């Protein structure tokens, strides 16, 4: 599990499939709103509270993004409550508003451009609907969208051989990173480097 503070009232939690399995959960348990899921969520809030030194109480909005075969990302937003609710909150009640979504893209991080070039040799034979290459803080990020979940399951293991799943969002890269090759990055890398 990886925790990242996005701003004063927003935390990002990344759970791999291994994290879920270690806790005896599947993605389906989350959709079913099971007791195991509630316990995991409570544990995550406690860990986030300890790590970032914040008191998490009140209404908590949770956006859950399933990332195909990689796991899931949860964005937890703590919302301020009116004073009349403070007594209930001090008793330990947390009101959850959960929004489930699924990311339609894959984002991987690479330490070296040579790894990206080697990866593109292999990905060139697969159909990738859209790809963009970013750079930020000395690392390279390849954004890939396939338009087909079955294809995602073929592409993800190949990406994992050369890089690591990025915990950054595509929005951070657009805002603070540099676009190296926009659209058809894989095809352009093949064209110019191989």
Phi, psi and omega in degrees: 000136179236131180247139178219131178272121182272320173200192188299333182232018184225131181232139176254132178239125177250125178242125175279167176298327177296321176301316180295316182296319179301332181262008177074028183241158169236168176300328181296328178300326180291317180295328181281349181063050184281166178296322178302318180297316180298321178294317178299316181297318178298318178297319180295319179296319178296316179296318178296320179298316179293315185294318186258358178064038179241149174267118181262111179208168180090204178279131180239118176267133183236124173253125182248125179244117176281135182243064180043239185273010187260332185136217180209156176242134176240131173255116182256121179245122178269124182254141180289144182249161174289157184299328182294340179274351186299323180297317177297320183292323179294337178279359174101010179279136174233124179267119183259136170238111187249132178238115181266135177217172178226130179289141181257020179218167178237138180228118180241152185246140182227143179277336187223141178296333179297325177294321179295317180296315179298319178298316183297330176303319181281316182292340182300333182277346178263156178274116176246119184295321185207140176210141179221141179251128179242161171229140176200130176052043176078008178239160179248145182230127179251118177266128182227135174227127186256339184071008183209119183298325178297323178292322178305319181293338175275323185283321185301314179298327178291315177301320183293337177290331186252336183216192178233152178301130181278137176267358176278157176265159178298330181292323177296318180294320177296322184281314189246347180267183179240130177282119179273307177225117181264133180059134179054041180299317182298312180297320180289324176296317176300315182298317188262340185244350183238000000 
